Amino acid sequence: MSNSEIVSTDPCTGEVVWRGPAADPAALDGVMARARTGFEAWSRRPLEERHAVARAFAELAKARREEIARLLSQETGKPFWETLTEADTVAGKVEVSIRAQAERAGERSSEVAGGQARLAHRPHGVLAVIGPFNFPMHLPNGHIAPALIAGNAVVFKPSEKTPASGLLLAHLWREAGVPDEVLQVVIGAAEAAKALVVHEGIDGVLFTGGVAAGRAIHIALADQPQKIVALELGGNNPLVVWDVADAESAAHLIVQSAYVSAGQRCSCARRLIVPQGAAGERVVEALGALIDRIVVGAPFDEPQPFMGPVIDMASAQHLLDAQAQLGGRAIRKLRRIEDSKPFLTPGLVDVTGVAAPDVENFGPLLQVIRAADWESAIAAANATRFGLAAGLLSDDEARYRDFWSRARAGIVNWNRPTTGAAATAPFGGPGLSGNHRPSAYYAADYCAYPVASMEAGRADFRIVTGLAP
């Protein structure tokens, strides 16, 4: 182990949640050797046995729901009501992953002349999973569950901001029956992640996080094309409001899209596009009034807050700086609630006519853009290098059909929050939002590779053309 130390703290109190040494990159050789040994045995176990272990994990997660949620709240600052839902998704991921594996990476065969054509799938080997801080159990589990079900071994590096949550996730899998060498945890920051990504013992990298880190992984593996890489990155997501009679409902959907999880979801709306004039102003006024009612507080406050702090003081300062760099007019200013803690009020800034940076501001900061007409609204929505999520709030179905066909995003929602996504659907998008390997239901695709076979029960074959007598 190295001499460096990783410490996670409760964003609301500053109290230490977990403290321990960071992994020494030089120790990765041993980790990989154990993982390879574990893979050889785990991948040969019948699929039904791996299913049974996964289902045992789901039952453990259900039984320890409140314990999971409390730790998540302590380490991320998210309200308890919200972390309870994350605990539920951790358990729920198993059955979805089993179904997805059977549907997308299962086995099938067909009769052909002289035998059969068979398609099956095999695990890659040892996969690195690098997790984020915002959903420190749910999002890495979205890689880990399908990877283990497919027969891979996993080396998991949780975010250095939420190591305790990652360690609990791994502990539950092991308690369910996953051998220690099949799921190992490496604690560390960027240095550990880089060493893990480029290690020759890794067959693939599954990453959820920001675009800068995703690009770094892509560059680091430029000369290792043999590794499967799945990058689930962020978004500068548009939410268009057009032809809506109920401005109050629109405001609630906007708040749920932009400010849930203190804006720390990759699918959060970052840019609100409304019509110029009275119709747009009604929506903005209703939104401002609702923002004033948002309760920001600690996870276990009663009554429960809508949102907690951002993850740490550095993130809070980054958002304050980003607001200053936007220009425009602050309708509701993002500001600190306490100087010594990362609690922020929700920000709403009118940037109409301003060349705002096309970046993901990962927090409760929403830009307003007023569009002269529908075509201008579509153009504004697509004016981004990202392509994760887009939403339309409208009472006009024809308007939605047009929006759906023209919005450049992998998730396109109608009269629902941009943060809403079905577990039975893929999650990802084009542009800087990833590398065209969507996760969630489609995670089965990158956790195994296809093997196409032509098979016959015996060697019964003769060349009939082109041979001399």
mmCIF file with all atom_site columns, N, CA and C in Angstrom, residues 292-339:
data_model
loop_
_atom_site.group_PDB
_atom_site.id
_atom_site.type_symbol
_atom_site.label_atom_id
_atom_site.label_alt_id
_atom_site.label_comp_id
_atom_site.label_asym_id
_atom_site.label_entity_id
_atom_site.label_seq_id
_atom_site.pdbx_PDB_ins_code
_atom_site.Cartn_x
_atom_site.Cartn_y
_atom_site.Cartn_z
_atom_site.occupancy
_atom_site.B_iso_or_equiv
_atom_site.pdbx_formal_charge
_atom_site.auth_seq_id
_atom_site.auth_comp_id
_atom_site.auth_asym_id
_atom_site.auth_atom_id
_atom_site.pdbx_PDB_model_num
ATOM 1   N N  . ASP A 1 292 ? -38.191 29.288 -4.831  1.00 0.00 ? 292 ASP A N  1
ATOM 2   C CA . ASP A 1 292 ? -38.182 29.931 -3.517  1.00 0.00 ? 292 ASP A CA 1
ATOM 3   C C  . ASP A 1 292 ? -38.726 29.011 -2.425  1.00 0.00 ? 292 ASP A C  1
ATOM 4   N N  . ARG A 1 293 ? -39.457 27.993 -2.809  1.00 0.00 ? 293 ARG A N  1
ATOM 5   C CA . ARG A 1 293 ? -40.032 27.062 -1.837  1.00 0.00 ? 293 ARG A CA 1
ATOM 6   C C  . ARG A 1 293 ? -39.168 25.818 -1.616  1.00 0.00 ? 293 ARG A C  1
ATOM 7   N N  . ILE A 1 294 ? -38.122 25.642 -2.427  1.00 0.00 ? 294 ILE A N  1
ATOM 8   C CA . ILE A 1 294 ? -37.280 24.448 -2.300  1.00 0.00 ? 294 ILE A CA 1
ATOM 9   C C  . ILE A 1 294 ? -36.551 24.457 -0.961  1.00 0.00 ? 294 ILE A C  1
ATOM 10  N N  . VAL A 1 295 ? -36.671 23.365 -0.229  1.00 0.00 ? 295 VAL A N  1
ATOM 11  C CA . VAL A 1 295 ? -35.998 23.218 1.059   1.00 0.00 ? 295 VAL A CA 1
ATOM 12  C C  . VAL A 1 295 ? -34.657 22.534 0.820   1.00 0.00 ? 295 VAL A C  1
ATOM 13  N N  . VAL A 1 296 ? -33.595 23.198 1.229   1.00 0.00 ? 296 VAL A N  1
ATOM 14  C CA . VAL A 1 296 ? -32.241 22.648 1.154   1.00 0.00 ? 296 VAL A CA 1
ATOM 15  C C  . VAL A 1 296 ? -31.819 22.311 2.573   1.00 0.00 ? 296 VAL A C  1
ATOM 16  N N  . GLY A 1 297 ? -31.382 21.069 2.785   1.00 0.00 ? 297 GLY A N  1
ATOM 17  C CA . GLY A 1 297 ? -31.029 20.699 4.144   1.00 0.00 ? 297 GLY A CA 1
ATOM 18  C C  . GLY A 1 297 ? -30.247 19.411 4.214   1.00 0.00 ? 297 GLY A C  1
ATOM 19  N N  . ALA A 1 298 ? -30.026 18.954 5.444   1.00 0.00 ? 298 ALA A N  1
ATOM 20  C CA . ALA A 1 298 ? -29.252 17.743 5.703   1.00 0.00 ? 298 ALA A CA 1
ATOM 21  C C  . ALA A 1 298 ? -30.124 16.508 5.486   1.00 0.00 ? 298 ALA A C  1
ATOM 22  N N  . PRO A 1 299 ? -29.504 15.352 5.260   1.00 0.00 ? 299 PRO A N  1
ATOM 23  C CA . PRO A 1 299 ? -30.252 14.155 4.855   1.00 0.00 ? 299 PRO A CA 1
ATOM 24  C C  . PRO A 1 299 ? -31.359 13.711 5.797   1.00 0.00 ? 299 PRO A C  1
ATOM 25  N N  . PHE A 1 300 ? -31.132 13.881 7.099   1.00 0.00 ? 300 PHE A N  1
ATOM 26  C CA . PHE A 1 300 ? -32.080 13.324 8.063   1.00 0.00 ? 300 PHE A CA 1
ATOM 27  C C  . PHE A 1 300 ? -32.935 14.394 8.731   1.00 0.00 ? 300 PHE A C  1
ATOM 28  N N  . ASP A 1 301 ? -32.930 15.599 8.156   1.00 0.00 ? 301 ASP A N  1
ATOM 29  C CA . ASP A 1 301 ? -33.812 16.652 8.667   1.00 0.00 ? 301 ASP A CA 1
ATOM 30  C C  . ASP A 1 301 ? -35.270 16.241 8.524   1.00 0.00 ? 301 ASP A C  1
ATOM 31  N N  . GLU A 1 302 ? -36.093 16.716 9.436   1.00 0.00 ? 302 GLU A N  1
ATOM 32  C CA . GLU A 1 302 ? -37.539 16.526 9.340   1.00 0.00 ? 302 GLU A CA 1
ATOM 33  C C  . GLU A 1 302 ? -38.209 17.885 9.473   1.00 0.00 ? 302 GLU A C  1
ATOM 34  N N  . PRO A 1 303 ? -39.102 18.241 8.528   1.00 0.00 ? 303 PRO A N  1
ATOM 35  C CA . PRO A 1 303 ? -39.446 17.459 7.346   1.00 0.00 ? 303 PRO A CA 1
ATOM 36  C C  . PRO A 1 303 ? -38.273 17.342 6.389   1.00 0.00 ? 303 PRO A C  1
ATOM 37  N N  . GLN A 1 304 ? -38.342 16.330 5.537   1.00 0.00 ? 304 GLN A N  1
ATOM 38  C CA . GLN A 1 304 ? -37.243 16.054 4.621   1.00 0.00 ? 304 GLN A CA 1
ATOM 39  C C  . GLN A 1 304 ? -37.035 17.206 3.624   1.00 0.00 ? 304 GLN A C  1
ATOM 40  N N  . PRO A 1 305 ? -35.787 17.545 3.342   1.00 0.00 ? 305 PRO A N  1
ATOM 41  C CA . PRO A 1 305 ? -35.507 18.555 2.331   1.00 0.00 ? 305 PRO A CA 1
ATOM 42  C C  . PRO A 1 305 ? -35.704 17.991 0.931   1.00 0.00 ? 305 PRO A C  1
ATOM 43  N N  . PHE A 1 306 ? -35.849 18.883 -0.040  1.00 0.00 ? 306 PHE A N  1
ATOM 44  C CA . PHE A 1 306 ? -35.875 18.426 -1.429  1.00 0.00 ? 306 PHE A CA 1
ATOM 45  C C  . PHE A 1 306 ? -34.473 18.075 -1.890  1.00 0.00 ? 306 PHE A C  1
ATOM 46  N N  . MET A 1 307 ? -33.496 18.885 -1.517  1.00 0.00 ? 307 MET A N  1
ATOM 47  C CA . MET A 1 307 ? -32.131 18.601 -1.934  1.00 0.00 ? 307 MET A CA 1
ATOM 48  C C  . MET A 1 307 ? -31.155 18.917 -0.822  1.00 0.00 ? 307 MET A C  1
ATOM 49  N N  . GLY A 1 308 ? -30.011 18.230 -0.884  1.00 0.00 ? 308 GLY A N  1
ATOM 50  C CA . GLY A 1 308 ? -28.950 18.442 0.089   1.00 0.00 ? 308 GLY A CA 1
ATOM 51  C C  . GLY A 1 308 ? -27.837 19.284 -0.495  1.00 0.00 ? 308 GLY A C  1
ATOM 52  N N  . PRO A 1 309 ? -26.635 19.164 0.047   1.00 0.00 ? 309 PRO A N  1
ATOM 53  C CA . PRO A 1 309 ? -25.500 19.923 -0.462  1.00 0.00 ? 309 PRO A CA 1
ATOM 54  C C  . PRO A 1 309 ? -24.948 19.292 -1.732  1.00 0.00 ? 309 PRO A C  1
ATOM 55  N N  . VAL A 1 310 ? -24.044 19.990 -2.400  1.00 0.00 ? 310 VAL A N  1
ATOM 56  C CA . VAL A 1 310 ? -23.208 19.326 -3.383  1.00 0.00 ? 310 VAL A CA 1
ATOM 57  C C  . VAL A 1 310 ? -22.128 18.571 -2.625  1.00 0.00 ? 310 VAL A C  1
ATOM 58  N N  . ILE A 1 311 ? -21.335 17.796 -3.338  1.00 0.00 ? 311 ILE A N  1
ATOM 59  C CA . ILE A 1 311 ? -20.503 16.785 -2.677  1.00 0.00 ? 311 ILE A CA 1
ATOM 60  C C  . ILE A 1 311 ? -19.427 17.369 -1.781  1.00 0.00 ? 311 ILE A C  1
ATOM 61  N N  . ASP A 1 312 ? -18.859 18.526 -2.136  1.00 0.00 ? 312 ASP A N  1
ATOM 62  C CA . ASP A 1 312 ? -17.802 19.088 -1.302  1.00 0.00 ? 312 ASP A CA 1
ATOM 63  C C  . ASP A 1 312 ? -17.631 20.576 -1.581  1.00 0.00 ? 312 ASP A C  1
ATOM 64  N N  . MET A 1 313 ? -16.769 21.204 -0.813  1.00 0.00 ? 313 MET A N  1
ATOM 65  C CA . MET A 1 313 ? -16.573 22.642 -0.922  1.00 0.00 ? 313 MET A CA 1
ATOM 66  C C  . MET A 1 313 ? -15.957 23.030 -2.263  1.00 0.00 ? 313 MET A C  1
ATOM 67  N N  . ALA A 1 314 ? -15.077 22.198 -2.794  1.00 0.00 ? 314 ALA A N  1
ATOM 68  C CA . ALA A 1 314 ? -14.460 22.496 -4.088  1.00 0.00 ? 314 ALA A CA 1
ATOM 69  C C  . ALA A 1 314 ? -15.511 22.524 -5.189  1.00 0.00 ? 314 ALA A C  1
ATOM 70  N N  . SER A 1 315 ? -16.456 21.588 -5.138  1.00 0.00 ? 315 SER A N  1
ATOM 71  C CA . SER A 1 315 ? -17.525 21.565 -6.132  1.00 0.00 ? 315 SER A CA 1
ATOM 72  C C  . SER A 1 315 ? -18.412 22.795 -6.004  1.00 0.00 ? 315 SER A C  1
ATOM 73  N N  . ALA A 1 316 ? -18.711 23.180 -4.780  1.00 0.00 ? 316 ALA A N  1
ATOM 74  C CA . ALA A 1 316 ? -19.517 24.382 -4.552  1.00 0.00 ? 316 ALA A CA 1
ATOM 75  C C  . ALA A 1 316 ? -18.834 25.607 -5.144  1.00 0.00 ? 316 ALA A C  1
ATOM 76  N N  . GLN A 1 317 ? -17.541 25.742 -4.907  1.00 0.00 ? 317 GLN A N  1
ATOM 77  C CA . GLN A 1 317 ? -16.819 26.903 -5.433  1.00 0.00 ? 317 GLN A CA 1
ATOM 78  C C  . GLN A 1 317 ? -16.770 26.876 -6.961  1.00 0.00 ? 317 GLN A C  1
ATOM 79  N N  . HIS A 1 318 ? -16.601 25.693 -7.528  1.00 0.00 ? 318 HIS A N  1
ATOM 80  C CA . HIS A 1 318 ? -16.580 25.561 -8.984  1.00 0.00 ? 318 HIS A CA 1
ATOM 81  C C  . HIS A 1 318 ? -17.901 26.046 -9.588  1.00 0.00 ? 318 HIS A C  1
ATOM 82  N N  . LEU A 1 319 ? -19.000 25.713 -8.951  1.00 0.00 ? 319 LEU A N  1
ATOM 83  C CA . LEU A 1 319 ? -20.308 26.143 -9.450  1.00 0.00 ? 319 LEU A CA 1
ATOM 84  C C  . LEU A 1 319 ? -20.498 27.645 -9.315  1.00 0.00 ? 319 LEU A C  1
ATOM 85  N N  . LEU A 1 320 ? -20.044 28.197 -8.224  1.00 0.00 ? 320 LEU A N  1
ATOM 86  C CA . LEU A 1 320 ? -20.119 29.649 -8.055  1.00 0.00 ? 320 LEU A CA 1
ATOM 87  C C  . LEU A 1 320 ? -19.287 30.359 -9.125  1.00 0.00 ? 320 LEU A C  1
ATOM 88  N N  . ASP A 1 321 ? -18.136 29.818 -9.414  1.00 0.00 ? 321 ASP A N  1
ATOM 89  C CA . ASP A 1 321 ? -17.298 30.394 -10.469 1.00 0.00 ? 321 ASP A CA 1
ATOM 90  C C  . ASP A 1 321 ? -17.972 30.240 -11.836 1.00 0.00 ? 321 ASP A C  1
ATOM 91  N N  . ALA A 1 322 ? -18.599 29.087 -12.056 1.00 0.00 ? 322 ALA A N  1
ATOM 92  C CA . ALA A 1 322 ? -19.280 28.858 -13.333 1.00 0.00 ? 322 ALA A CA 1
ATOM 93  C C  . ALA A 1 322 ? -20.418 29.846 -13.532 1.00 0.00 ? 322 ALA A C  1
ATOM 94  N N  . GLN A 1 323 ? -21.160 30.123 -12.461 1.00 0.00 ? 323 GLN A N  1
ATOM 95  C CA . GLN A 1 323 ? -22.235 31.107 -12.557 1.00 0.00 ? 323 GLN A CA 1
ATOM 96  C C  . GLN A 1 323 ? -21.685 32.476 -12.955 1.00 0.00 ? 323 GLN A C  1
ATOM 97  N N  . ALA A 1 324 ? -20.570 32.865 -12.371 1.00 0.00 ? 324 ALA A N  1
ATOM 98  C CA . ALA A 1 324 ? -19.970 34.155 -12.697 1.00 0.00 ? 324 ALA A CA 1
ATOM 99  C C  . ALA A 1 324 ? -19.520 34.213 -14.146 1.00 0.00 ? 324 ALA A C  1
ATOM 100 N N  . GLN A 1 325 ? -19.065 33.074 -14.678 1.00 0.00 ? 325 GLN A N  1
ATOM 101 C CA . GLN A 1 325 ? -18.574 33.031 -16.048 1.00 0.00 ? 325 GLN A CA 1
ATOM 102 C C  . GLN A 1 325 ? -19.688 32.978 -17.084 1.00 0.00 ? 325 GLN A C  1
ATOM 103 N N  . LEU A 1 326 ? -20.898 32.644 -16.659 1.00 0.00 ? 326 LEU A N  1
ATOM 104 C CA . LEU A 1 326 ? -22.013 32.564 -17.604 1.00 0.00 ? 326 LEU A CA 1
ATOM 105 C C  . LEU A 1 326 ? -22.361 33.923 -18.198 1.00 0.00 ? 326 LEU A C  1
ATOM 106 N N  . GLY A 1 327 ? -22.197 34.990 -17.417 1.00 0.00 ? 327 GLY A N  1
ATOM 107 C CA . GLY A 1 327 ? -22.762 36.264 -17.831 1.00 0.00 ? 327 GLY A CA 1
ATOM 108 C C  . GLY A 1 327 ? -24.267 36.192 -17.640 1.00 0.00 ? 327 GLY A C  1
ATOM 109 N N  . GLY A 1 328 ? -25.008 36.941 -18.419 1.00 0.00 ? 328 GLY A N  1
ATOM 110 C CA . GLY A 1 328 ? -26.460 36.879 -18.311 1.00 0.00 ? 328 GLY A CA 1
ATOM 111 C C  . GLY A 1 328 ? -26.981 37.559 -17.051 1.00 0.00 ? 328 GLY A C  1
ATOM 112 N N  . ARG A 1 329 ? -28.246 37.286 -16.762 1.00 0.00 ? 329 ARG A N  1
ATOM 113 C CA . ARG A 1 329 ? -28.936 37.930 -15.639 1.00 0.00 ? 329 ARG A CA 1
ATOM 114 C C  . ARG A 1 329 ? -29.434 36.858 -14.682 1.00 0.00 ? 329 ARG A C  1
ATOM 115 N N  . ALA A 1 330 ? -29.032 36.972 -13.427 1.00 0.00 ? 330 ALA A N  1
ATOM 116 C CA . ALA A 1 330 ? -29.466 35.998 -12.430 1.00 0.00 ? 330 ALA A CA 1
ATOM 117 C C  . ALA A 1 330 ? -30.911 36.275 -12.036 1.00 0.00 ? 330 ALA A C  1
ATOM 118 N N  . ILE A 1 331 ? -31.787 35.301 -12.329 1.00 0.00 ? 331 ILE A N  1
ATOM 119 C CA . ILE A 1 331 ? -33.183 35.384 -11.891 1.00 0.00 ? 331 ILE A CA 1
ATOM 120 C C  . ILE A 1 331 ? -33.284 34.901 -10.447 1.00 0.00 ? 331 ILE A C  1
ATOM 121 N N  . ARG A 1 332 ? -32.598 33.830 -10.151 1.00 0.00 ? 332 ARG A N  1
ATOM 122 C CA . ARG A 1 332 ? -32.394 33.350 -8.778  1.00 0.00 ? 332 ARG A CA 1
ATOM 123 C C  . ARG A 1 332 ? -30.916 32.998 -8.668  1.00 0.00 ? 332 ARG A C  1
ATOM 124 N N  . LYS A 1 333 ? -30.216 33.687 -7.815  1.00 0.00 ? 333 LYS A N  1
ATOM 125 C CA . LYS A 1 333 ? -28.771 33.547 -7.759  1.00 0.00 ? 333 LYS A CA 1
ATOM 126 C C  . LYS A 1 333 ? -28.363 32.310 -6.978  1.00 0.00 ? 333 LYS A C  1
ATOM 127 N N  . LEU A 1 334 ? -27.475 31.531 -7.570  1.00 0.00 ? 334 LEU A N  1
ATOM 128 C CA . LEU A 1 334 ? -26.829 30.447 -6.850  1.00 0.00 ? 334 LEU A CA 1
ATOM 129 C C  . LEU A 1 334 ? -25.924 31.058 -5.792  1.00 0.00 ? 334 LEU A C  1
ATOM 130 N N  . ARG A 1 335 ? -26.103 30.663 -4.544  1.00 0.00 ? 335 ARG A N  1
ATOM 131 C CA . ARG A 1 335 ? -25.281 31.241 -3.473  1.00 0.00 ? 335 ARG A CA 1
ATOM 132 C C  . ARG A 1 335 ? -25.116 30.230 -2.350  1.00 0.00 ? 335 ARG A C  1
ATOM 133 N N  . ARG A 1 336 ? -24.093 30.450 -1.561  1.00 0.00 ? 336 ARG A N  1
ATOM 134 C CA . ARG A 1 336 ? -23.874 29.602 -0.386  1.00 0.00 ? 336 ARG A CA 1
ATOM 135 C C  . ARG A 1 336 ? -24.913 29.908 0.683   1.00 0.00 ? 336 ARG A C  1
ATOM 136 N N  . ILE A 1 337 ? -25.352 28.868 1.369   1.00 0.00 ? 337 ILE A N  1
ATOM 137 C CA . ILE A 1 337 ? -26.230 29.040 2.519   1.00 0.00 ? 337 ILE A CA 1
ATOM 138 C C  . ILE A 1 337 ? -25.395 29.189 3.786   1.00 0.00 ? 337 ILE A C  1
ATOM 139 N N  . GLU A 1 338 ? -24.292 28.410 3.853   1.00 0.00 ? 338 GLU A N  1
ATOM 140 C CA . GLU A 1 338 ? -23.335 28.515 4.959   1.00 0.00 ? 338 GLU A CA 1
ATOM 141 C C  . GLU A 1 338 ? -21.940 28.570 4.360   1.00 0.00 ? 338 GLU A C  1
ATOM 142 N N  . ASP A 1 339 ? -21.117 29.455 4.842   1.00 0.00 ? 339 ASP A N  1
ATOM 143 C CA . ASP A 1 339 ? -19.777 29.627 4.287   1.00 0.00 ? 339 ASP A CA 1
ATOM 144 C C  . ASP A 1 339 ? -18.910 28.390 4.440   1.00 0.00 ? 339 ASP A C  1
#
